PDB file of C-alpha atoms in Angstrom:
ATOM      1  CA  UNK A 174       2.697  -2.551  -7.775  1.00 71.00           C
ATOM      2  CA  UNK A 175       5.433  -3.828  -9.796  1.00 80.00           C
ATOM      3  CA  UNK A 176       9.138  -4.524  -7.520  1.00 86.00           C
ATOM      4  CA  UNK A 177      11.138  -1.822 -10.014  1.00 87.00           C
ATOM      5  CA  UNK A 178       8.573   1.134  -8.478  1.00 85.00           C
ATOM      6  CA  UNK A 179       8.695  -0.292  -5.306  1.00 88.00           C
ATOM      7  CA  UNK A 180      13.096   0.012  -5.187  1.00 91.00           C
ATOM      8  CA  UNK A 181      12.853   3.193  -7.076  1.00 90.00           C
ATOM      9  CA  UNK A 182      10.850   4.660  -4.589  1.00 88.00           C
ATOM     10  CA  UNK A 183      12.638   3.643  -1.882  1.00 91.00           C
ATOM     11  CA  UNK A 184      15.656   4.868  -3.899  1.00 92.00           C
ATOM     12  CA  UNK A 185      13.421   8.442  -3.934  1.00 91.00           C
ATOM     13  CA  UNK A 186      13.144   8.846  -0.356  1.00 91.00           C
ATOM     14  CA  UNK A 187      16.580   7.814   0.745  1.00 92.00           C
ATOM     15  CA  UNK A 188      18.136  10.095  -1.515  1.00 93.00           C
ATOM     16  CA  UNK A 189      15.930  13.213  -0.821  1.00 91.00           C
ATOM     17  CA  UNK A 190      16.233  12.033   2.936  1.00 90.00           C
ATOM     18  CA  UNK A 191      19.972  12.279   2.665  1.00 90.00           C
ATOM     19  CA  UNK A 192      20.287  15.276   0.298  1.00 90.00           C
ATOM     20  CA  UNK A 193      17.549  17.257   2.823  1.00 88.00           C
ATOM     21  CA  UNK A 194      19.817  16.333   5.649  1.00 87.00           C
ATOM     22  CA  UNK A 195      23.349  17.322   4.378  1.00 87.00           C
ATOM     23  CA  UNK A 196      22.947  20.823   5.263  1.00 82.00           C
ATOM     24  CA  UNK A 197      23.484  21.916   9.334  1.00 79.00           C
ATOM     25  CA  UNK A 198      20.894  24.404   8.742  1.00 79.00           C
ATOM     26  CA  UNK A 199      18.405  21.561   8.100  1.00 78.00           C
ATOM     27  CA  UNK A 200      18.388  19.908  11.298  1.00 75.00           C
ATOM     28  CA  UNK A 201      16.661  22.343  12.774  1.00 82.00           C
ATOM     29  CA  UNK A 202      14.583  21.665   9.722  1.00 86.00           C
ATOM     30  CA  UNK A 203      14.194  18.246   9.781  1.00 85.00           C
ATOM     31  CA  UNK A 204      10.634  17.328  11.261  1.00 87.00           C
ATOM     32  CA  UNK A 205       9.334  19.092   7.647  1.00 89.00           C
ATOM     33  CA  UNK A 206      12.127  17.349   5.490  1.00 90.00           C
ATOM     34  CA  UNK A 207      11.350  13.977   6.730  1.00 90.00           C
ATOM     35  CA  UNK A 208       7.678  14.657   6.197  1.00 92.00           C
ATOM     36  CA  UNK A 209       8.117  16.266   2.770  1.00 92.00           C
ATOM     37  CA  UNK A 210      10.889  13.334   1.755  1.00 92.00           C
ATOM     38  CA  UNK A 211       7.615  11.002   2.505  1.00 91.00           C
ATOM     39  CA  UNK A 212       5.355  12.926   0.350  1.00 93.00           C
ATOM     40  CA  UNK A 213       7.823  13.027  -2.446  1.00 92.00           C
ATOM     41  CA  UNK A 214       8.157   9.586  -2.798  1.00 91.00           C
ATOM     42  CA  UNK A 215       4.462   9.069  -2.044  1.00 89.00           C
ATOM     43  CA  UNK A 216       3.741  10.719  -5.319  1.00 90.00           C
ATOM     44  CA  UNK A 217       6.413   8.818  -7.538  1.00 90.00           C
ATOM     45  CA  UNK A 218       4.216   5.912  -6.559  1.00 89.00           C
ATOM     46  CA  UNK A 219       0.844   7.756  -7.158  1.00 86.00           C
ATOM     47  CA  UNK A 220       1.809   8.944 -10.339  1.00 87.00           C
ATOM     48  CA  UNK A 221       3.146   5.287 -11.534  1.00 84.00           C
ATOM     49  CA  UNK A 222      -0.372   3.896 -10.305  1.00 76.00           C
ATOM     50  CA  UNK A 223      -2.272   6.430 -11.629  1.00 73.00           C
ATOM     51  CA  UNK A 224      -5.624   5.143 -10.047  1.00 68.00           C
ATOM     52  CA  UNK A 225      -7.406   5.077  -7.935  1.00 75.00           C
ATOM     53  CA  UNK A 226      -7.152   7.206  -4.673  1.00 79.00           C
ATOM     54  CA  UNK A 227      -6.922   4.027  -2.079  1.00 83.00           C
ATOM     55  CA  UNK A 228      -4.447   1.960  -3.852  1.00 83.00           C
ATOM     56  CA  UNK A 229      -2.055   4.693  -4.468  1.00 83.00           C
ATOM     57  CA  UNK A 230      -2.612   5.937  -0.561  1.00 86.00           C
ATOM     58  CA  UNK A 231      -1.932   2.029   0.044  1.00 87.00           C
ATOM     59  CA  UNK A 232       1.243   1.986  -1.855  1.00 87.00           C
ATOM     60  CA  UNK A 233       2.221   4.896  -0.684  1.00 86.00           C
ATOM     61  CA  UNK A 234       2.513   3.584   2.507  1.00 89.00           C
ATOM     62  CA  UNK A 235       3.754   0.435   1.479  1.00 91.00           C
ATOM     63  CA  UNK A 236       6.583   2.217  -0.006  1.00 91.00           C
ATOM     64  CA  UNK A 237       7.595   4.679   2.244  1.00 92.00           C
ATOM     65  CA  UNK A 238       7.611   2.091   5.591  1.00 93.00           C
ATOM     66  CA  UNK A 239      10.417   0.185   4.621  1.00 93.00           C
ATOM     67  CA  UNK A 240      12.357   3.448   2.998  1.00 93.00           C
ATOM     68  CA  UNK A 241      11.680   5.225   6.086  1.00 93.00           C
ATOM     69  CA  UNK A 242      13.533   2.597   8.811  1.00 93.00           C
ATOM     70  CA  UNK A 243      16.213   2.833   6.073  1.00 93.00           C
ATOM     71  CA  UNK A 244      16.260   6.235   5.955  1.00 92.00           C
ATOM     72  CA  UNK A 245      16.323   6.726   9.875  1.00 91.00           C
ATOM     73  CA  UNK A 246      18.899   4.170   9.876  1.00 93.00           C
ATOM     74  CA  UNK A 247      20.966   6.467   7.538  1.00 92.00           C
ATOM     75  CA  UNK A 248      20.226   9.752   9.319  1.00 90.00           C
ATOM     76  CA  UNK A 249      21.369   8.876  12.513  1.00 90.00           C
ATOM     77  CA  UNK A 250      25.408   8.638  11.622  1.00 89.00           C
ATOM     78  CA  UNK A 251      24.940  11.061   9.612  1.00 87.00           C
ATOM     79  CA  UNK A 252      24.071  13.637  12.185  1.00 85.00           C
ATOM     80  CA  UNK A 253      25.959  11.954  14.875  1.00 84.00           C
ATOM     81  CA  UNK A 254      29.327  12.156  12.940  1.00 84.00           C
ATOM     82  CA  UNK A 255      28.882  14.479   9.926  1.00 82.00           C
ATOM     83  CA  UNK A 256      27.094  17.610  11.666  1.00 77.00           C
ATOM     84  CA  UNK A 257      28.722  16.342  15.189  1.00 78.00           C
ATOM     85  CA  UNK A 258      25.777  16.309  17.292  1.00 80.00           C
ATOM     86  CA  UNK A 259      27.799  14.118  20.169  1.00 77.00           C
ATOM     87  CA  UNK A 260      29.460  17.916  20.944  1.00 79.00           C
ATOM     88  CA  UNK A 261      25.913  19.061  21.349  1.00 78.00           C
ATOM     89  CA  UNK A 262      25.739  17.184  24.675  1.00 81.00           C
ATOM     90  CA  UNK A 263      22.906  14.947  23.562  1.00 84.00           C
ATOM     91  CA  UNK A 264      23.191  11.105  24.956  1.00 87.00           C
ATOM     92  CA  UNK A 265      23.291   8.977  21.324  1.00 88.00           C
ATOM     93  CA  UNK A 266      20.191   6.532  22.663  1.00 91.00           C
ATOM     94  CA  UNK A 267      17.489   9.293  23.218  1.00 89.00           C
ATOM     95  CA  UNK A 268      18.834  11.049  19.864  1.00 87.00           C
ATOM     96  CA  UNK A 269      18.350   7.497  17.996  1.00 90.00           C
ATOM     97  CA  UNK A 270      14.832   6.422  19.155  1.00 91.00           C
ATOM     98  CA  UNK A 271      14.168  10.545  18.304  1.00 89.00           C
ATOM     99  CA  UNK A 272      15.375  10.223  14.462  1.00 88.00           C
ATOM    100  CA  UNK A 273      14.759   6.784  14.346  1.00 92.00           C
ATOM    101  CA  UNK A 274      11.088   6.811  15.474  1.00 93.00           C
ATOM    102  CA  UNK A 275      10.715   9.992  13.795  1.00 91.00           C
ATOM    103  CA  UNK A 276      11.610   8.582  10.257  1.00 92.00           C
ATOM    104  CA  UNK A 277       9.203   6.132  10.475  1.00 92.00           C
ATOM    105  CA  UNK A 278       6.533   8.610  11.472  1.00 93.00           C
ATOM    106  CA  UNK A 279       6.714  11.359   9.328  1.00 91.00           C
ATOM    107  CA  UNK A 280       8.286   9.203   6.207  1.00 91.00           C
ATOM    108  CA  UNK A 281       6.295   6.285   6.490  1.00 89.00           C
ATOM    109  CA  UNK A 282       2.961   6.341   8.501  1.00 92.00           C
ATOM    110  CA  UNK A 283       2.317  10.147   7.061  1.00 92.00           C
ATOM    111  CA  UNK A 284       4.231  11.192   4.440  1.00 90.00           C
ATOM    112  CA  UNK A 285       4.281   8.369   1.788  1.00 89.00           C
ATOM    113  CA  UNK A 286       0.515   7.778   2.439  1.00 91.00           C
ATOM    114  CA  UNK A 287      -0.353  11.456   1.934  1.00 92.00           C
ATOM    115  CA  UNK A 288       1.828  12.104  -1.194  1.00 91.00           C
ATOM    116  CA  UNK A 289       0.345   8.892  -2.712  1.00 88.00           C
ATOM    117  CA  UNK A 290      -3.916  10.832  -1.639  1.00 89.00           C
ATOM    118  CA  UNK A 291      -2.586  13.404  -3.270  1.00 90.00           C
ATOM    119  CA  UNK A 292      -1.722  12.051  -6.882  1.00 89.00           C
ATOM    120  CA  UNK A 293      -4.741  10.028  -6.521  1.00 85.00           C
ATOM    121  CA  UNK A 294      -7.103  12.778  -5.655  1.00 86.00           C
ATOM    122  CA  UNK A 295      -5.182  14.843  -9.153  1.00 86.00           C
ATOM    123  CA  UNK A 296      -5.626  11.770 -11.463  1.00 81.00           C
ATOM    124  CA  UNK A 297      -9.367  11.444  -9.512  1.00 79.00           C
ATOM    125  CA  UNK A 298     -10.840  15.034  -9.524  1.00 80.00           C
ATOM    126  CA  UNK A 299      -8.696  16.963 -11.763  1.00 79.00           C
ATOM    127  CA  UNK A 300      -7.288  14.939 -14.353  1.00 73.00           C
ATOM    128  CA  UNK A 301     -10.465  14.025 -16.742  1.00 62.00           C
ATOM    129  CA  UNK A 302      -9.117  11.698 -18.884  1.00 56.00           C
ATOM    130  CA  UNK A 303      -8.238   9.081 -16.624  1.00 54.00           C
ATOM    131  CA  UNK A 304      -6.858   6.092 -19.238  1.00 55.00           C
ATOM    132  CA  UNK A 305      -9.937   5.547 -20.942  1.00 57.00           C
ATOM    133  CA  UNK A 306      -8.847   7.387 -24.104  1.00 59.00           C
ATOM    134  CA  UNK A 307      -5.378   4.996 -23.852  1.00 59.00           C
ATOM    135  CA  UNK A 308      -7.487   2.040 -23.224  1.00 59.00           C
ATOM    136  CA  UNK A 309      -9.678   2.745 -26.710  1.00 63.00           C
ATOM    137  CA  UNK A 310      -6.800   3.366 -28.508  1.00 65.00           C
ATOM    138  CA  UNK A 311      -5.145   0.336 -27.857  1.00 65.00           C
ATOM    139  CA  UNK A 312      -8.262  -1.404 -28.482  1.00 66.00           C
ATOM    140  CA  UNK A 313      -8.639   0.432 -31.634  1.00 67.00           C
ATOM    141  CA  UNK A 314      -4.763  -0.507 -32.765  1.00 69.00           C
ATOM    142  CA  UNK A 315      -5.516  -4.109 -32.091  1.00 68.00           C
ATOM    143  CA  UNK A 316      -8.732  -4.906 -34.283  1.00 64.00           C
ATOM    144  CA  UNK A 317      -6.836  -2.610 -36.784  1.00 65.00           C
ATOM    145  CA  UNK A 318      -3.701  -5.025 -36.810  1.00 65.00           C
ATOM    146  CA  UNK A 319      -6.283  -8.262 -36.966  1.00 58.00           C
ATOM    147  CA  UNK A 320      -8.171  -6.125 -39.779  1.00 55.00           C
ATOM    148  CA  UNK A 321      -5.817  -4.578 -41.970  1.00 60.00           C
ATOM    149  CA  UNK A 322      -7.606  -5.004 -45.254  1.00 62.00           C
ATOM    150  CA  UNK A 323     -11.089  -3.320 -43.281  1.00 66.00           C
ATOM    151  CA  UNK A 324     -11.389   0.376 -44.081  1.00 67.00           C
ATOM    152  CA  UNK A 325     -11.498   2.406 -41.163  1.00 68.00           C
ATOM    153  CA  UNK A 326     -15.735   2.416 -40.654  1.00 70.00           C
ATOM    154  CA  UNK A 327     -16.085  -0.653 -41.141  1.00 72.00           C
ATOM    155  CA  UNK A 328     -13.643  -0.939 -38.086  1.00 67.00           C
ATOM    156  CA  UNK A 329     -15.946   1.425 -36.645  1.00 71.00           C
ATOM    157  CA  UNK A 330     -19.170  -0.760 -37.513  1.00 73.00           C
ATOM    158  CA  UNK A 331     -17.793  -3.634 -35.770  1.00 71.00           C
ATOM    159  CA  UNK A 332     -17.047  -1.843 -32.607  1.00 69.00           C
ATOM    160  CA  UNK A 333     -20.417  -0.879 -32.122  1.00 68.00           C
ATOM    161  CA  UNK A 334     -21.811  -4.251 -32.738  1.00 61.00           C
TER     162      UNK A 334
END
């Protein structure tokens, strides 16, 4: 996995993290948008790495652990002074190992994996062409550029040899 995926899906799930929790409403929601905020970015990476199922599960995670303390990192003044949970009398130390801990659950250990089974089982199972056409044609654009005075079976002729 190249670094620029690996920052840009970090970038993913912070900002769907943040966006999901700017509402009030969506703290009562936010076991599913931490989970869903994990998926997201799961399949950013998935569909970047195309193939096959493990390695994009495997980045997946890889992505989404590190975004995920971020993210609970972020969450926690943001629902401690922005949506003034302190008034809600909730101690702040049980409410931080709660979002905290959650973050990295649902973000990292489930979400990012799962989104990143997901695109692999679509590229896997549904998608049939799965590069191979890419590959040949690459292949094909190459001897052409080596061979530019063959004709075009004669090309041909010395792929199958």
């Amino acid at each position: 996995m190249r670094l620029q995926t690996f920052f840009i899906g970090t970038f993913v799930i912070m900002i769907l993290g943040i966006i999901f929790s700017l509402s009030f409403e969506m703290l009562e929601l936010l076991i599913p948008s931490l989970f869903f905020t994990g998926v997201a970015g799961g399949v950013f990476v998935g569909i970047k790495r195309k193939r096959p199922m493990v390695n994009c599960m495997y980045d997946g995670f890889i992505v989404s652990i590190p975004a995920s303390v971020f993210l609970g990192l972020a969450l926690i003044p943001l629902f401690w002074f922005y949506h003034d949970i302190q008034n809600l009398n909730i101690t702040f130390w049980p409410f931080f190992f709660t979002v905290f801990f959650g973050a990295i659950m649902l973000t990292g250990i489930t979400g990012g994996p799962i989104g990143g089974l997901l695109t692999g089982v679509y590229y896997r199972y549904v998608k049939k062409n799965r590069g191979e056409g890419e590959l040949y044609e690459t292949y094909l654009e190459d001897k052409i550029s080596d061979d530019k005075n063959k004709s075009p079976a004669e090309i041909l002729a010395d792929l199958d040899s």
